[in-house]
Short mmCIF file of C-alpha atoms in Angstrom, two decimals:
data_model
loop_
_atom_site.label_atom_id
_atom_site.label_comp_id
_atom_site.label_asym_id
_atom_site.label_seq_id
_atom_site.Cartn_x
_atom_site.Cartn_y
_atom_site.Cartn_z
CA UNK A 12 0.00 0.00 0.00
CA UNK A 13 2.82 2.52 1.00
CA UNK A 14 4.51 1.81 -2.35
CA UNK A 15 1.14 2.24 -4.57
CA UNK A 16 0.58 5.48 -2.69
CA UNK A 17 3.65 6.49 -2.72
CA UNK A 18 4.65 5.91 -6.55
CA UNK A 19 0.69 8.33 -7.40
CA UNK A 20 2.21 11.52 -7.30
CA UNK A 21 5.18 10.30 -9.67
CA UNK A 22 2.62 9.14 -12.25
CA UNK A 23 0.37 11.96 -11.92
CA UNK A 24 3.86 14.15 -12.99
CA UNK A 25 4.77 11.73 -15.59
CA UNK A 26 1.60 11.96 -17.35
CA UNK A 27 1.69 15.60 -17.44
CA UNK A 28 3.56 16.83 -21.11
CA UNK A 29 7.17 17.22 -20.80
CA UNK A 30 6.13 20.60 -22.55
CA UNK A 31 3.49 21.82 -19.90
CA UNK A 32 6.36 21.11 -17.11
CA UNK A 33 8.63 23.12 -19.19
CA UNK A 34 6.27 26.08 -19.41
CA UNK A 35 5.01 25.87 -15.73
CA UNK A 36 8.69 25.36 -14.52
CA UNK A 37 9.65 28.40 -16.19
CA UNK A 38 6.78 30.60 -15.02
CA UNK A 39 7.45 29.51 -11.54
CA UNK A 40 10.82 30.27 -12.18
CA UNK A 41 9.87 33.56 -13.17
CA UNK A 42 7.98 34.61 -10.41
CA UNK A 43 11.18 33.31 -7.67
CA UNK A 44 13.62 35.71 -9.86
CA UNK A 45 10.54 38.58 -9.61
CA UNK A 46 10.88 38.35 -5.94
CA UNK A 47 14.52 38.65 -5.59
CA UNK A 48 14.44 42.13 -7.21
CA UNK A 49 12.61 43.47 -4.25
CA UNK A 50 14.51 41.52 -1.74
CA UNK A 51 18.12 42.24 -3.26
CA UNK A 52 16.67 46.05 -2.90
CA UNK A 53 15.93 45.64 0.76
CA UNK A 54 19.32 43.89 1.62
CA UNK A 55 21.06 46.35 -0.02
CA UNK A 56 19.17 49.08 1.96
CA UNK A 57 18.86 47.93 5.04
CA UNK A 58 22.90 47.62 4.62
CA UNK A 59 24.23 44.33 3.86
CA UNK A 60 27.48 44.30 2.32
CA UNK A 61 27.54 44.02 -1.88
CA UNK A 62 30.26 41.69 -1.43
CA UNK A 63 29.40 39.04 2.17
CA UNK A 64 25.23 38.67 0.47
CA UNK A 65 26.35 36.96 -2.64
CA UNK A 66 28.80 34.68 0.20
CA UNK A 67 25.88 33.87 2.00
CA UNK A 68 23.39 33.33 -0.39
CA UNK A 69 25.75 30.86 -2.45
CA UNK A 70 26.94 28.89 1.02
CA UNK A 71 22.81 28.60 1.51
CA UNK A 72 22.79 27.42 -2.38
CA UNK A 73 25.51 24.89 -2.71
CA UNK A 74 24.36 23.19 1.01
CA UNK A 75 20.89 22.88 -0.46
CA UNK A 76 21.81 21.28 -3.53
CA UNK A 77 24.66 18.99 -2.83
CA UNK A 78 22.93 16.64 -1.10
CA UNK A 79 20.29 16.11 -4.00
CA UNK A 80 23.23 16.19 -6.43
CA UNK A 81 25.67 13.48 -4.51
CA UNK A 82 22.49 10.98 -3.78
CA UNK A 83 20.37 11.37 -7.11
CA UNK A 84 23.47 11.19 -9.61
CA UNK A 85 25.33 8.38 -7.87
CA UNK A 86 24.97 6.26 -11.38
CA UNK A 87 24.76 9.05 -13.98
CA UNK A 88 27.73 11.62 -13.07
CA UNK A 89 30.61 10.59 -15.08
CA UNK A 90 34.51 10.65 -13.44
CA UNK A 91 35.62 13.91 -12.85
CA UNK A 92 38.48 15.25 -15.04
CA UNK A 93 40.60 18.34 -15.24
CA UNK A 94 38.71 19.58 -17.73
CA UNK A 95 35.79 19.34 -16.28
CA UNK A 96 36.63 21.00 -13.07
CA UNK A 97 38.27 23.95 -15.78
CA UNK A 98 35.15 24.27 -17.57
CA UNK A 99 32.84 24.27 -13.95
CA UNK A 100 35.23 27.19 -12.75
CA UNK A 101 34.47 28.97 -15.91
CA UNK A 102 30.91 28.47 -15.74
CA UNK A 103 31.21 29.73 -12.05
CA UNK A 104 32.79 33.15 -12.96
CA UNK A 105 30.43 33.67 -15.53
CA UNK A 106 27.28 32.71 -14.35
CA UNK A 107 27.93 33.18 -10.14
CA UNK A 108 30.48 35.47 -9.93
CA UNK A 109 30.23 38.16 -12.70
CA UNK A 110 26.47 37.45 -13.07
CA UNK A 111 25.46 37.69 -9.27
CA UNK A 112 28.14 40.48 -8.63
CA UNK A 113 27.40 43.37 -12.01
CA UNK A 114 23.70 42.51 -10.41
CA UNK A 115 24.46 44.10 -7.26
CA UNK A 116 26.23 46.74 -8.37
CA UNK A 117 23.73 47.55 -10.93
CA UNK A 118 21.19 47.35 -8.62
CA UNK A 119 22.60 49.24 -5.63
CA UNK A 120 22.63 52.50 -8.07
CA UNK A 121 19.26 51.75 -10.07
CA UNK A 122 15.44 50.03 -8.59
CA UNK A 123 14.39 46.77 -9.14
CA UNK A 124 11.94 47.79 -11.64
CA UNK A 125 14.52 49.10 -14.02
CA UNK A 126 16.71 45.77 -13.41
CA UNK A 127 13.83 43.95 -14.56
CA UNK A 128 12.99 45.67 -17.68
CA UNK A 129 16.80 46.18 -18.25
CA UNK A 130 17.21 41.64 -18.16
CA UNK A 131 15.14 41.66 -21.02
CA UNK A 132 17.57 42.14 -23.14
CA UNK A 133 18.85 38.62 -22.34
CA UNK A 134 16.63 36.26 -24.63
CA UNK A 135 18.20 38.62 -27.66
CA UNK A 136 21.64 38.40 -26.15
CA UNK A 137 21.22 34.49 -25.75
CA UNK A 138 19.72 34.36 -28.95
CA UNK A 139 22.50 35.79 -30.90
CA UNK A 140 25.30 33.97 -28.64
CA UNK A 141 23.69 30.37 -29.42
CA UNK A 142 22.98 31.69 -32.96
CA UNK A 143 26.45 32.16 -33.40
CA UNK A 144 27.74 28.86 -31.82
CA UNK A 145 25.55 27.04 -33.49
CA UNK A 146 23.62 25.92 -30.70
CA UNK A 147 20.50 27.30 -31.88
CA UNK A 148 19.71 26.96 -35.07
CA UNK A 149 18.27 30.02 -37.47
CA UNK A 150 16.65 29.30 -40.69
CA UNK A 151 15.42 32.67 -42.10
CA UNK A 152 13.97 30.95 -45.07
CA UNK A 153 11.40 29.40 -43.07
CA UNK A 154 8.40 30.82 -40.90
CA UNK A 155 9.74 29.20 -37.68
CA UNK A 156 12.92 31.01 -38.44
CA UNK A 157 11.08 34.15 -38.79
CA UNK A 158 8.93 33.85 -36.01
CA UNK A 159 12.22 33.28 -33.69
CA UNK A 160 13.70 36.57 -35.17
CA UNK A 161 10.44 38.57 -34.79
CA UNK A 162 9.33 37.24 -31.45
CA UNK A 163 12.69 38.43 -30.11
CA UNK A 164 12.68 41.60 -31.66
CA UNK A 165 9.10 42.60 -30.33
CA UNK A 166 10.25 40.98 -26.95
CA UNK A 167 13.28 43.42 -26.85
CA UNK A 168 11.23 46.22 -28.43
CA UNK A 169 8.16 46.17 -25.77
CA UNK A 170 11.34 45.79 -23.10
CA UNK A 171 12.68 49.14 -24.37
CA UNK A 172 9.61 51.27 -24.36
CA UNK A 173 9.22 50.01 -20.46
CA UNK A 174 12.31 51.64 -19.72
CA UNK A 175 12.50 55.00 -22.10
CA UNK A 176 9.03 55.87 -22.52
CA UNK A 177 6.48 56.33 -19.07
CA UNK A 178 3.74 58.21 -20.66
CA UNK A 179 0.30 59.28 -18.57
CA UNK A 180 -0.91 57.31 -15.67
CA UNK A 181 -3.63 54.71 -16.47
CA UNK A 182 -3.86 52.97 -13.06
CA UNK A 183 -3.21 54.44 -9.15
CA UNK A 184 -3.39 51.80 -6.83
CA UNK A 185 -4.11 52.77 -3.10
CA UNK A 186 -0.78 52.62 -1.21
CA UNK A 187 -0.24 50.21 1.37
CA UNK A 188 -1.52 50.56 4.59
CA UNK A 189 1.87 49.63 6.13
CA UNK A 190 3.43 52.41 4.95
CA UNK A 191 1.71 55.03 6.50
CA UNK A 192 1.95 53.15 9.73
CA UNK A 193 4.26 54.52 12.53
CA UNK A 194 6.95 52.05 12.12
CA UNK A 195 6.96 50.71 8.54
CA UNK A 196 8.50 47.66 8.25
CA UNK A 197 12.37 48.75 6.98
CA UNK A 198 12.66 46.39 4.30
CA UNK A 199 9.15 47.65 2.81
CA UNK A 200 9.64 51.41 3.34
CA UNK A 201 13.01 51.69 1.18
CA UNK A 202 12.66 49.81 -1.74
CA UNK A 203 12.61 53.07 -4.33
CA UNK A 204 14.97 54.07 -6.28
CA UNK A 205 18.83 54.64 -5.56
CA UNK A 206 19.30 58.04 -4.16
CA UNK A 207 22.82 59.69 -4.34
CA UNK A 208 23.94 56.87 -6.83
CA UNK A 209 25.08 56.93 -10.54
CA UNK A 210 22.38 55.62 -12.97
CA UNK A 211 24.61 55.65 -16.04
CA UNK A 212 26.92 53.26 -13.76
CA UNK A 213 24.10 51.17 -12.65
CA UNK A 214 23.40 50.53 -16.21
CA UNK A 215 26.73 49.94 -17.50
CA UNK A 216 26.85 47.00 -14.64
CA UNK A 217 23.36 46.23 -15.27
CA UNK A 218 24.34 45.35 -18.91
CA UNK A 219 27.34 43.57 -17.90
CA UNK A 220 25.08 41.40 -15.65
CA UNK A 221 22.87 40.71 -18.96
CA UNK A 222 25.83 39.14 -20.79
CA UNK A 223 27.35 37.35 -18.27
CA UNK A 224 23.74 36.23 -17.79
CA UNK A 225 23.51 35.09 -21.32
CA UNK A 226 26.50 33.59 -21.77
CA UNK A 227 25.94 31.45 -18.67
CA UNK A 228 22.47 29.95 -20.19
CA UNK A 229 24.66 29.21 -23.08
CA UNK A 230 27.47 27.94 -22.07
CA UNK A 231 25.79 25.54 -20.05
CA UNK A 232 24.11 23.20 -23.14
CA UNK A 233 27.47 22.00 -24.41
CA UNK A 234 29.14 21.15 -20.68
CA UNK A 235 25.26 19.35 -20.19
CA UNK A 236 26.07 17.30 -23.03
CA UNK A 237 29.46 16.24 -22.06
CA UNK A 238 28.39 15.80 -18.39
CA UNK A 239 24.75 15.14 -18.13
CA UNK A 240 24.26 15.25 -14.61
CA UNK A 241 22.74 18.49 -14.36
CA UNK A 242 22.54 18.97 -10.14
CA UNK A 243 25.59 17.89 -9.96
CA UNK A 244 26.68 20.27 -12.83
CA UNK A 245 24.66 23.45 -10.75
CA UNK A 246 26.61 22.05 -7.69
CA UNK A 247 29.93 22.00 -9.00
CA UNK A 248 28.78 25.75 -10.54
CA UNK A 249 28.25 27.08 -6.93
CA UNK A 250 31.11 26.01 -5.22
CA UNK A 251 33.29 27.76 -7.62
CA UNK A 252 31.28 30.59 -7.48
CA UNK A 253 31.62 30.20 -3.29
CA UNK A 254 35.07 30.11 -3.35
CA UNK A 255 35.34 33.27 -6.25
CA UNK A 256 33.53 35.59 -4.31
CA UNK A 257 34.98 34.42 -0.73
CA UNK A 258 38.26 35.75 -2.24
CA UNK A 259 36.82 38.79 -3.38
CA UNK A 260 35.03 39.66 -0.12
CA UNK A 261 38.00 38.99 1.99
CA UNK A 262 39.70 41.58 -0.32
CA UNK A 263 37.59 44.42 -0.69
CA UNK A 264 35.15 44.40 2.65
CA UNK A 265 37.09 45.52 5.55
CA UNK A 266 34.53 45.46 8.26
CA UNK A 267 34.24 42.76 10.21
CA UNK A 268 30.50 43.82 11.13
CA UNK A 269 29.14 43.24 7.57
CA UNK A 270 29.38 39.54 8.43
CA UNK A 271 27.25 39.38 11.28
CA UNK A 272 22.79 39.29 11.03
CA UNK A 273 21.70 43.29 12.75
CA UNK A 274 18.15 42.17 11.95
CA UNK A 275 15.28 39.19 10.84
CA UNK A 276 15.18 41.19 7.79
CA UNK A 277 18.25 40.82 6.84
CA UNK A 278 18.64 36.98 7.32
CA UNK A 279 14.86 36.84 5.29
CA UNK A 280 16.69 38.19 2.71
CA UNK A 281 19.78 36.00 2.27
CA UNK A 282 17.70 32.85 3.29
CA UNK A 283 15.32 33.75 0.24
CA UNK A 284 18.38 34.13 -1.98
CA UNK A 285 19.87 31.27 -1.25
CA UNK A 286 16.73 28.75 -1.16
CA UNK A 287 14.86 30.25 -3.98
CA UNK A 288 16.72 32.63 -6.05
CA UNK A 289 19.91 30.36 -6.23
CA UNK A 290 19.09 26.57 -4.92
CA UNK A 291 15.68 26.34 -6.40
CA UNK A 292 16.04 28.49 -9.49
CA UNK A 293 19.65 27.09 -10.47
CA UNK A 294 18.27 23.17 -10.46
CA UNK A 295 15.10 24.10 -12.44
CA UNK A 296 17.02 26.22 -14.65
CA UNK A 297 20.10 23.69 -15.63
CA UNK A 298 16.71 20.91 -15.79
CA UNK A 299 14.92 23.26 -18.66
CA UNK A 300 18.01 24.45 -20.99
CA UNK A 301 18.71 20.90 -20.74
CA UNK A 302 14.93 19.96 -21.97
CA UNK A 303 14.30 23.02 -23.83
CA UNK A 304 17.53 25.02 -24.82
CA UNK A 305 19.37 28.14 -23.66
CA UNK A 306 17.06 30.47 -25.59
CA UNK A 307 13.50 28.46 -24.68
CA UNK A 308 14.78 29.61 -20.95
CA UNK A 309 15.66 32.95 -22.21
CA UNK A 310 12.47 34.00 -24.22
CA UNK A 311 10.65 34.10 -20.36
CA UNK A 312 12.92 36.23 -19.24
CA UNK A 313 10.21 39.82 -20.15
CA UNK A 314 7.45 37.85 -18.04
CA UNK A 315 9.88 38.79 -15.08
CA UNK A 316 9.39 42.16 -15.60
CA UNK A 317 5.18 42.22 -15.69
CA UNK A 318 5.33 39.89 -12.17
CA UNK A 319 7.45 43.06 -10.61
CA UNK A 320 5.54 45.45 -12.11
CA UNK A 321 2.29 43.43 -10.31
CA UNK A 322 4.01 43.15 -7.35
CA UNK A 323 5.47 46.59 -6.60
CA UNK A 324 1.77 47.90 -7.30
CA UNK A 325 0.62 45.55 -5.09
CA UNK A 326 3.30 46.26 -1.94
CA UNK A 327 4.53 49.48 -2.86
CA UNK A 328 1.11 50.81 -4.47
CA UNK A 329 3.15 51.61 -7.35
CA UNK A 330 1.64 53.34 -10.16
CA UNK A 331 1.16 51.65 -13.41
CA UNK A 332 1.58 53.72 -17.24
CA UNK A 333 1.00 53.65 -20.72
CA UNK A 334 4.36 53.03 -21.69
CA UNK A 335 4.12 49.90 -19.24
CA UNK A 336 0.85 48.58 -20.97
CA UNK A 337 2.28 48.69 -24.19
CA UNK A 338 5.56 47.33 -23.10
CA UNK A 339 3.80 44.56 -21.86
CA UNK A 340 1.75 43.57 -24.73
CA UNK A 341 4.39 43.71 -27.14
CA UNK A 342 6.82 41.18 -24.47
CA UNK A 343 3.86 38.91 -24.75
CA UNK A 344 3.43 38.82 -28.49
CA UNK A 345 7.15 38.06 -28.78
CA UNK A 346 6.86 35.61 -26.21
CA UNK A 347 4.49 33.56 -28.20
CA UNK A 348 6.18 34.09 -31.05
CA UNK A 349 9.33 32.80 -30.23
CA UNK A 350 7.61 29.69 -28.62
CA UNK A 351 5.65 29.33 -31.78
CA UNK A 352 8.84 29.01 -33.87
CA UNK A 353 10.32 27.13 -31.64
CA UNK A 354 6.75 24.25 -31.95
CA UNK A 355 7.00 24.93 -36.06
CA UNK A 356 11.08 24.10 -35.61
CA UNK A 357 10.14 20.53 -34.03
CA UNK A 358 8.04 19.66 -36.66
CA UNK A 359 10.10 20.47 -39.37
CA UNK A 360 12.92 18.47 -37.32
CA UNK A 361 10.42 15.64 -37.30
CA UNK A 362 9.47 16.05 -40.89
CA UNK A 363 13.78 16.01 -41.67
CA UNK A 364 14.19 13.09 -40.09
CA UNK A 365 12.67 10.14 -42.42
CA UNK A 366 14.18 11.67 -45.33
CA UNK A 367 17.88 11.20 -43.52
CA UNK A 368 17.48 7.36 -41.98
CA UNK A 369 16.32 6.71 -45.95
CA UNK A 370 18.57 4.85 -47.96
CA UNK A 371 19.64 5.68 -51.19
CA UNK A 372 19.62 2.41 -52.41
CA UNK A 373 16.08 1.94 -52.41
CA UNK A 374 15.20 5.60 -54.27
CA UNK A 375 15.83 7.40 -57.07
CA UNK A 376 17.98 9.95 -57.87
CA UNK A 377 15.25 12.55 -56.51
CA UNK A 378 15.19 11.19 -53.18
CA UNK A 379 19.14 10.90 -53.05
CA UNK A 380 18.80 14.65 -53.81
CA UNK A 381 16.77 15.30 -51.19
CA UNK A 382 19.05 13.35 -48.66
CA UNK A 383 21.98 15.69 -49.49
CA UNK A 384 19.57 18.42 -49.26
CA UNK A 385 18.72 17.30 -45.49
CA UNK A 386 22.34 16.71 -44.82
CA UNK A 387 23.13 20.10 -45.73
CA UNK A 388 21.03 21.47 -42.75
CA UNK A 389 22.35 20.26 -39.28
CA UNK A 390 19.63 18.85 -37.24
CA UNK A 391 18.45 20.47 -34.19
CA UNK A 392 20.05 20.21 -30.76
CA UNK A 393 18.15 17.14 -28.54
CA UNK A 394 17.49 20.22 -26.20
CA UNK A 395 15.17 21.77 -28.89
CA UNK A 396 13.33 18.86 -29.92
CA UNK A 397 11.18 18.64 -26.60
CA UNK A 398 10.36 22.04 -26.58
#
């Protein structure tokens, strides 16, 4: 009986679509990354150090995942190798360390809603990157090459009138009640923008975070092929990462103090960046560019922005404008249309297929044209086919 009941749940996942976990991974995903914005803001506010949080939160990453990794992937993690411990450091400084550290920085001197709408440029940034490695594959003489192309474009085009163009107020929320109280809780009453800090510099890290971002998401498909344990791949990832920034902290903070808790607030904050925004978010991301591809996990990257938008109206009764609205719609239309490529893009894979496990022997010289035509055209990554 224990086993039967037991073993349910597992079926009940199984028989959901591989592509309905995908998508409901990713908006889940989505929503953890929303809440980090306003978190990260309150932690640097209430005064944690830019260089001991990302310590923290990583130590709280790595201790949640290496369990899961050393128990789950006892059969399928291959031997380590030199190379593989070269190419994990290299994912660390990308993804942890230069990632997790231009984010801070860019954050400390701009909000949270402009480092949202600002990490929308990542699906085009990933886009291009895998384009160019040949990890994704672009076929502008077909519609689900197209659709890629323009999805991205309107994603990055609805991203950019978020940020440059405001426009009249459509929507004033009532402010909370909280912050009109006597004592407003600390972490809720300073979560505006940077005062006293440079914006162009925020930016210029901000952007910096967006690459490393990208090249993290892409980076990762060819090391997943090589070495398909993927929480063992994320663990390896943070303890690089761990060990990068301890060096840097030791170096550059000075003050003892900025080790030690002053507050709940402040250990809220590291506990929910180490649980959800790095242990939680760093398995189901490595489990969906492995499933889906580096740009699949990109392309959700704008919904990020809408959940913050909803949730600092919500908290901070935060207005919401024009230039928002239409932001928004055009981020969804590219959304779909990328995702729409990417369904058109399996079928033509499937369609490719026959043609190439043909043998010549047993056709014409029409179908042995068509082979070489196939042949011509690289199949698609395994990661894209489930998508």
């Amino acid at each position: 009986m224990a086993d039967s009941s037991s073993a349910s749940p597992n079926r009940m996942w199984c028989s959901i679509p591989e592509r309905l976990q995908l998508h409901g991974a990713m908006l889940a995903l989505q929503f953890g990354y929303a809440g980090f914005h306003v978190v990260s803001r309150a932690a640097l506010n209430m005064g944690i150090s830019k260089f001991v949080f990302p310590v923290y939160r990583n130590i709280i990453a790595l201790l949640l995942l290496l369990p899961f990794a050393y128990f789950l992937e006892k059969k399928e993690r291959p031997p380590i190798s030199l190379n593989f411990l070269v190419q994990f450091f290299l994912l660390a400084l990308v993804g942890i360390t230069a990632n997790q550290g231009f984010y801070l920085l860019g954050l400390d001197n701009t909000s949270p809603t402009f480092a949202s709408a600002i990490q929308n440029s990542v699906p085009a940034i990933t886009f291009l990157m895998a384009a160019l490695l040949r990890i994704e594959k672009v076929r502008l003489d077909r519609k689900d090459g197209i659709s890629k192309v323009a999805g991205t474009i309107f994603c990055v085009a609805g991203a950019t009138v978020i940020t440059l163009y405001k426009g009249p107020t459509i929507y004033s929320p009532q402010p909370p009640v909280v912050l009109h109280s006597i004592t407003p809780a600390p972490y809720v009453s300073t979560l505006g923008d940077a005062a006293g800090k440079s914006w162009t510099l925020g930016c210029i890290y901000l952007i910096g975070h967006c690459l490393a971002w990208s090249g993290w998401l892409v980076l990762q498909a060819p090391v997943l092929k090589k070495y398909p344990a993927r929480l063992s791949v994320t663990s390896y990832t943070c303890f690089f990462g761990l060990i990068q920034f301890v060096v840097i902290a030791l170096l550059a903070e000075r003050d003892p103090q900025a080790w030690i808790f002053h507050s709940g607030g402040e250990l809220f904050t590291i506990l929910y960046a180490g649980v959800v925004a790095s242990g939680i978010a760093f398995a189901v991301q490595i489990w969906c560019i492995d499933r889906g591809g580096p740009v699949f996990v990109a392309v959700y990257q704008p919904v990020q922005t809408l959940v913050v938008a909803i949730m600092a109206s919500l908290a901070l009764g935060e207005e919401f404008y024009l230039g928002g609205v239409i932001g928004a719609i055009l981020i969804i239309v590219g959304l779909y249309g990328v995702l729409w490529g990417k369904n058109e893009e399996k079928k033509f894979a499937q369609l490719e297929k026959p043609l190439i496990q043909s043998t010549p022997e047993h056709g014409n010289n029409r179908t042995t044209s068509h082979i070489k035509s196939s042949l011509a055209q690289p199949l698609l990554p395994p990661s894209s086919e489930n998508v």
